[in-house]
Short mmCIF file of N, CA and C in Angstrom, two decimals:
data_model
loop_
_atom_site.label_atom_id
_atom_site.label_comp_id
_atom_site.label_asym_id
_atom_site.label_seq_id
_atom_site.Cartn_x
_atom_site.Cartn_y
_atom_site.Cartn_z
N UNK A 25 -19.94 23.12 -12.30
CA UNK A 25 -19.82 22.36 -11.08
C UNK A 25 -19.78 20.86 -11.36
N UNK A 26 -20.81 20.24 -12.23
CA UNK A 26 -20.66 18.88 -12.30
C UNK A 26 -19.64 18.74 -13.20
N UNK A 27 -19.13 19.59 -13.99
CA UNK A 27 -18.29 18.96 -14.86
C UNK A 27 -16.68 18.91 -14.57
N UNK A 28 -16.45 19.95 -12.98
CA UNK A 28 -15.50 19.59 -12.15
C UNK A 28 -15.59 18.59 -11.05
N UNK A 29 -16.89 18.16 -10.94
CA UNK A 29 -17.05 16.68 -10.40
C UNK A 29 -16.11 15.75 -11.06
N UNK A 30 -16.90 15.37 -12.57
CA UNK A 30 -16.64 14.39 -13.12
C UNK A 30 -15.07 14.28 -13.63
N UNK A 31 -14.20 15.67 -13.93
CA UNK A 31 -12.88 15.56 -13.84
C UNK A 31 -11.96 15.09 -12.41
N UNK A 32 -12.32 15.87 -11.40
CA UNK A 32 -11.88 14.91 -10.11
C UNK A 32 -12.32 13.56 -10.12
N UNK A 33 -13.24 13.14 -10.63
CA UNK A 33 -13.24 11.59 -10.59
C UNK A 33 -12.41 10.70 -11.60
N UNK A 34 -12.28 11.99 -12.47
CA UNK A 34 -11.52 11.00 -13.92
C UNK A 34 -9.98 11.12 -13.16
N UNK A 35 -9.70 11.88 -12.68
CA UNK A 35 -8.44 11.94 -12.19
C UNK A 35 -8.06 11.04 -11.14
N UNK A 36 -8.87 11.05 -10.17
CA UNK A 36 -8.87 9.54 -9.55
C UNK A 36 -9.28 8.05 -9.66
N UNK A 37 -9.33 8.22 -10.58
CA UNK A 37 -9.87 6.32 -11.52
C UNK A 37 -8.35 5.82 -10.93
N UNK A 38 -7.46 6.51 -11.97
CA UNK A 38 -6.33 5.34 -11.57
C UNK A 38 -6.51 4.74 -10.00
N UNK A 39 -5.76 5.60 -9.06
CA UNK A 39 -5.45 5.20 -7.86
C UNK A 39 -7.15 4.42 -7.05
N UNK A 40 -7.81 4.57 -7.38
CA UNK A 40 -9.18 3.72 -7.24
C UNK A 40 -9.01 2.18 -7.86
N UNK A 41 -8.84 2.33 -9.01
CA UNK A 41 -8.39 1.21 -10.06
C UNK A 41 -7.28 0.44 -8.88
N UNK A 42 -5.95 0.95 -8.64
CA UNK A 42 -4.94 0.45 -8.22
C UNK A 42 -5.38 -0.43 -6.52
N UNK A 43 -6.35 0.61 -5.94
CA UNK A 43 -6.65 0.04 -4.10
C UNK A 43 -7.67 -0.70 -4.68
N UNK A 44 -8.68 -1.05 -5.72
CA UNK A 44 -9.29 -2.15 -5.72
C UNK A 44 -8.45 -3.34 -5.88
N UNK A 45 -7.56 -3.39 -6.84
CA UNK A 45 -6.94 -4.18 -7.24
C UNK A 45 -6.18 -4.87 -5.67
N UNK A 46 -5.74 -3.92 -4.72
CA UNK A 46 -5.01 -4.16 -3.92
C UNK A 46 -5.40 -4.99 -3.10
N UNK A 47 -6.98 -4.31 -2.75
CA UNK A 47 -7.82 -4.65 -1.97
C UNK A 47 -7.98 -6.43 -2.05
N UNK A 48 -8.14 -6.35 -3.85
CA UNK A 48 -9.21 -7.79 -4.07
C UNK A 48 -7.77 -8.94 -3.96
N UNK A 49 -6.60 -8.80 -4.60
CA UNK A 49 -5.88 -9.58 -4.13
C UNK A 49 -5.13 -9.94 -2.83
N UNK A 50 -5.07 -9.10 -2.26
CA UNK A 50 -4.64 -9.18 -0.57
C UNK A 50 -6.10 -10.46 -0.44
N UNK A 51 -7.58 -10.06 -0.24
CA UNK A 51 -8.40 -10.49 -0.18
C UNK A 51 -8.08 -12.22 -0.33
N UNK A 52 -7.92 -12.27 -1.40
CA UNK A 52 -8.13 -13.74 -2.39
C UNK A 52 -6.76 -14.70 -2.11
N UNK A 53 -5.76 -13.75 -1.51
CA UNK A 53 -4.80 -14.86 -1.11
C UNK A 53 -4.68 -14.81 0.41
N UNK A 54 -5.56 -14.05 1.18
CA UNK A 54 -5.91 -14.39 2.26
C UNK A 54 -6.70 -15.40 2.67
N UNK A 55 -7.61 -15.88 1.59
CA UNK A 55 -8.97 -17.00 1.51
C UNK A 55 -7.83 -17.87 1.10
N UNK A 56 -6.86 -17.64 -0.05
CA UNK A 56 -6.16 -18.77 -0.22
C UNK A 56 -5.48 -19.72 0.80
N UNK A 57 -4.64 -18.40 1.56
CA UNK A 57 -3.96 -19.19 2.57
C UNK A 57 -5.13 -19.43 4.18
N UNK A 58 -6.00 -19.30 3.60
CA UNK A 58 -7.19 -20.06 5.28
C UNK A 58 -7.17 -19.07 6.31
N UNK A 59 -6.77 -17.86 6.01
CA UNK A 59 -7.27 -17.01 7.34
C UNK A 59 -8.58 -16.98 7.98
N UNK A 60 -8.98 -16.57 8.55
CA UNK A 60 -10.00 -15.75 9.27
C UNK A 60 -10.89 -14.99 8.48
N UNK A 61 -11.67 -14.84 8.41
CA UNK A 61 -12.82 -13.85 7.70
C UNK A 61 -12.25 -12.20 8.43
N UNK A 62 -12.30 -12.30 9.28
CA UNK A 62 -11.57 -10.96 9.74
C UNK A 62 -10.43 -10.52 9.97
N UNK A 63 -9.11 -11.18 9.96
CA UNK A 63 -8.12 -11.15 9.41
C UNK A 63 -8.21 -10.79 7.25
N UNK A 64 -8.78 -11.82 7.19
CA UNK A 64 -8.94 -10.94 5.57
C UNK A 64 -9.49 -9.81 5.25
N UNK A 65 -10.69 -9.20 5.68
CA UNK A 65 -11.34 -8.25 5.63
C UNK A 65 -10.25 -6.90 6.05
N UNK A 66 -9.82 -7.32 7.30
CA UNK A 66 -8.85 -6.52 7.84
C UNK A 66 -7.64 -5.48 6.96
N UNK A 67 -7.00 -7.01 7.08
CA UNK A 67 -5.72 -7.21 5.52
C UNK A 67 -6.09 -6.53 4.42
N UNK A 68 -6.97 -6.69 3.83
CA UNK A 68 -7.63 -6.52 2.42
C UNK A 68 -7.79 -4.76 2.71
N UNK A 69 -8.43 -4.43 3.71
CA UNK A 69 -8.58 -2.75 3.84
C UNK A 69 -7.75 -2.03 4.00
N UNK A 70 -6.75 -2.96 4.82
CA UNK A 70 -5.15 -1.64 5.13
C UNK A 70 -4.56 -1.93 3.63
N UNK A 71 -4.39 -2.96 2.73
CA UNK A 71 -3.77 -2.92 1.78
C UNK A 71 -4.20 -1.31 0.81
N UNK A 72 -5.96 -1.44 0.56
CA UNK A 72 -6.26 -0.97 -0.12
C UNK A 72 -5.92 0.73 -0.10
N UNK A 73 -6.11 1.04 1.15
CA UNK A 73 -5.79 1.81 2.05
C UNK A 73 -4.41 2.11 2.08
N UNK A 74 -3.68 1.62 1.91
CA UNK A 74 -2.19 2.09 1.82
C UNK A 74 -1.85 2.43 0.67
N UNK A 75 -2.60 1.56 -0.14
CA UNK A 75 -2.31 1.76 -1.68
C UNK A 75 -2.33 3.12 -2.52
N UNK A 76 -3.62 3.89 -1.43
CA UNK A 76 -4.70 5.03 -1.88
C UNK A 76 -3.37 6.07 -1.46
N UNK A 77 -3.06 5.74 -0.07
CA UNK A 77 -1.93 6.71 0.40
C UNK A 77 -0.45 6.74 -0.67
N UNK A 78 -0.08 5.66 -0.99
CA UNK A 78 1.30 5.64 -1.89
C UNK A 78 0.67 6.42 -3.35
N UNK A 79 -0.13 6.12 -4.15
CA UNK A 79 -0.62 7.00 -5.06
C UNK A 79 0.05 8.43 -5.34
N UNK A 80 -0.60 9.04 -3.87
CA UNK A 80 -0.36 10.63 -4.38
C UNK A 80 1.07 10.73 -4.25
N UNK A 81 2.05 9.80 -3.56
CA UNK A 81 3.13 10.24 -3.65
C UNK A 81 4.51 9.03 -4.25
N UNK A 82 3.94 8.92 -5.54
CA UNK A 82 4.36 7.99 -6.22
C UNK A 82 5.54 8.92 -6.74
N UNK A 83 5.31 9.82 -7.68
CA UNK A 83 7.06 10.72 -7.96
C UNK A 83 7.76 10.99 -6.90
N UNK A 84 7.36 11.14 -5.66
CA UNK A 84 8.63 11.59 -4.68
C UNK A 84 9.12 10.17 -3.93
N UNK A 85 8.69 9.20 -4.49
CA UNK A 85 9.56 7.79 -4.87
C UNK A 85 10.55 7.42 -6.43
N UNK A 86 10.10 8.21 -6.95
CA UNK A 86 10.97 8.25 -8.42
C UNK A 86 10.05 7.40 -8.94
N UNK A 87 8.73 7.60 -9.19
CA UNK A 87 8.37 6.77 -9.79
C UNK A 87 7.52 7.14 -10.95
N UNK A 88 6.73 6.86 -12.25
CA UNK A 88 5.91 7.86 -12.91
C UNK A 88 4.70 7.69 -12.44
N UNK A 89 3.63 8.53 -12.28
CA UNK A 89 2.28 8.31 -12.21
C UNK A 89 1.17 6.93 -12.32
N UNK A 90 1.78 7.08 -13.57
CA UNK A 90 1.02 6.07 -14.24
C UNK A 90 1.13 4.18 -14.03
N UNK A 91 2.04 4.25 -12.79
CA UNK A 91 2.41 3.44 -12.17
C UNK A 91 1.88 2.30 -11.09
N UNK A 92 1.24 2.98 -10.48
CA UNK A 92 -0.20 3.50 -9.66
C UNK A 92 -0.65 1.74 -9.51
N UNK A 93 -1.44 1.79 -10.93
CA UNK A 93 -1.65 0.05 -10.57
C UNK A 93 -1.00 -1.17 -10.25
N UNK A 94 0.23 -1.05 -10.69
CA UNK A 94 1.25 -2.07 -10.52
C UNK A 94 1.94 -2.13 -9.32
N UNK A 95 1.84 -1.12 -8.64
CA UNK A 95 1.70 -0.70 -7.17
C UNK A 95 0.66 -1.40 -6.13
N UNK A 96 -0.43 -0.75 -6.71
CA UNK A 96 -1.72 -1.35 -5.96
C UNK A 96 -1.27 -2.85 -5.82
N UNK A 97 -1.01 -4.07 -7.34
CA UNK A 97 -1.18 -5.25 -7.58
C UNK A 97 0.14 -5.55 -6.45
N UNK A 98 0.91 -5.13 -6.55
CA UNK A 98 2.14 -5.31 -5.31
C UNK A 98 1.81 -5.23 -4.48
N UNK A 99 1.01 -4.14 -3.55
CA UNK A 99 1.18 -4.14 -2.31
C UNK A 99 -0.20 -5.51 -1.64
N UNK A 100 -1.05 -5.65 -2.83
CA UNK A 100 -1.90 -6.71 -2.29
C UNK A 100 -1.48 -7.87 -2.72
N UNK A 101 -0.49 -8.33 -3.43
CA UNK A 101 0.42 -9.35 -3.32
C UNK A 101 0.65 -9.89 -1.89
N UNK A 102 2.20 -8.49 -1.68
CA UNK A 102 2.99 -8.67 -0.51
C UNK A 102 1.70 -8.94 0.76
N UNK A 103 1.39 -8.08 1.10
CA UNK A 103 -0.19 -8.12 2.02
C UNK A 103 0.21 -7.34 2.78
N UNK A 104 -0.64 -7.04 3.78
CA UNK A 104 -0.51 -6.42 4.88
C UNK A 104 0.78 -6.08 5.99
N UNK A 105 0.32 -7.84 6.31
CA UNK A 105 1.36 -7.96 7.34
C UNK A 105 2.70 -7.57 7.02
N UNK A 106 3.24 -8.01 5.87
CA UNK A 106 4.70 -7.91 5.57
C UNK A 106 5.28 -6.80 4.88
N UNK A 107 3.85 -5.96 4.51
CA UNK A 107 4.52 -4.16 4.25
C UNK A 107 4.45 -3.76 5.51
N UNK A 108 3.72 -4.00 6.67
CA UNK A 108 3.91 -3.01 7.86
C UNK A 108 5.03 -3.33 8.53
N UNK A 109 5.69 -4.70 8.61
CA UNK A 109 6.82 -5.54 8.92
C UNK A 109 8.11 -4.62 8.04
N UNK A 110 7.85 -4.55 6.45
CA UNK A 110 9.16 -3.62 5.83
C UNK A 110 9.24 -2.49 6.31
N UNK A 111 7.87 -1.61 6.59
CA UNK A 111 7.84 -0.02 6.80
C UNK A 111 8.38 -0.09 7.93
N UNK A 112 8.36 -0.94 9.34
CA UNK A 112 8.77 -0.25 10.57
C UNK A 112 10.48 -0.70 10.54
N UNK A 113 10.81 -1.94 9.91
CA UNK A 113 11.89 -2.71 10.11
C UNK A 113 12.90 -1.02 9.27
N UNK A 114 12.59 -0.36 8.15
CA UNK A 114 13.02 0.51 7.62
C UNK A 114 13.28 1.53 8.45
N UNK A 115 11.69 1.85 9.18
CA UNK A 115 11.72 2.72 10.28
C UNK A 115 12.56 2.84 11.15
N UNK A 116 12.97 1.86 11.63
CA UNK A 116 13.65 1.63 12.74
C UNK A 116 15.22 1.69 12.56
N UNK A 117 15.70 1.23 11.23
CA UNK A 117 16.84 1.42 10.66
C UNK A 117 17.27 3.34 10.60
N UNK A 118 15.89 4.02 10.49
CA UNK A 118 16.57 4.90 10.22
C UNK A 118 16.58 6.19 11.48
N UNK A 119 15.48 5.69 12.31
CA UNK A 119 15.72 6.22 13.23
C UNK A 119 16.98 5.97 14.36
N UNK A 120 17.01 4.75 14.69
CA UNK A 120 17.76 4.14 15.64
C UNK A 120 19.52 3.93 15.28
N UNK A 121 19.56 3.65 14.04
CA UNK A 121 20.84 3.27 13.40
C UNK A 121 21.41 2.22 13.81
N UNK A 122 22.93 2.30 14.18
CA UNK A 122 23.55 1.17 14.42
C UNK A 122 23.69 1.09 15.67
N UNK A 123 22.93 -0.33 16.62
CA UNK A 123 22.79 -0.34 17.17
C UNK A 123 23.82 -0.40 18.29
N UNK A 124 24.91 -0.62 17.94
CA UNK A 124 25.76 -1.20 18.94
C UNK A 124 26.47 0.37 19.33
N UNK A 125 26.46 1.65 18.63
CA UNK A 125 26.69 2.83 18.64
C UNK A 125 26.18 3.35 19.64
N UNK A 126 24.82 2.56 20.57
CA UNK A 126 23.87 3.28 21.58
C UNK A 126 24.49 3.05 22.61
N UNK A 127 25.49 2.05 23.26
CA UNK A 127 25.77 1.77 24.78
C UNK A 127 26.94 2.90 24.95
#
């Protein structure tokens, strides 16, 4: 039992590794650029948090595993605001299409 503990945990280091990382830089260039204490806190959790979610499905992006952190360090780069800004702007591209096709 504990020693399938400690393998589920070894197996999740990376993607832990990767949403800290995400976490702490979203964080630190949120203080950089003068936000809000809660705007950063905010920011800093959906990053980390998104990060945790892209993880498990890093190959059905074409991507390898082991990737994971350089991911994390990206998405707390970009930050918050401007991955939820790409995800819907994408979203919306693919639901809606071309718009002028709707009248």
């Amino acid at each position: 039992m504990i020693g399938r503990t400690v393998k589920l945990f070894q197996d999740a280091l990376p993607a832990l590794y990767a949403a800290g990382a995400a976490f702490s830089i979203s964080a630190l260039m949120s203080i950089y650029d003068g936000k809000p204490v809660a705007k950063t806190a905010t920011g800093a959790l959906s990053c980390g948090i998104l990060t945790l979610a892209i993880a498990g499905s890093l190959e059905f992006f074409g991507m390898p595993g082991n990737s994971v952190t350089f991911v994390g360090a990206a998405v707390g780069f970009i930050g918050a605001e401007k991955v939820r800004d790409k995800i819907l702007s994408l979203f919306e591209r693919r639901t809606r299409g071309d718009k002028n096709n709707d009248l």
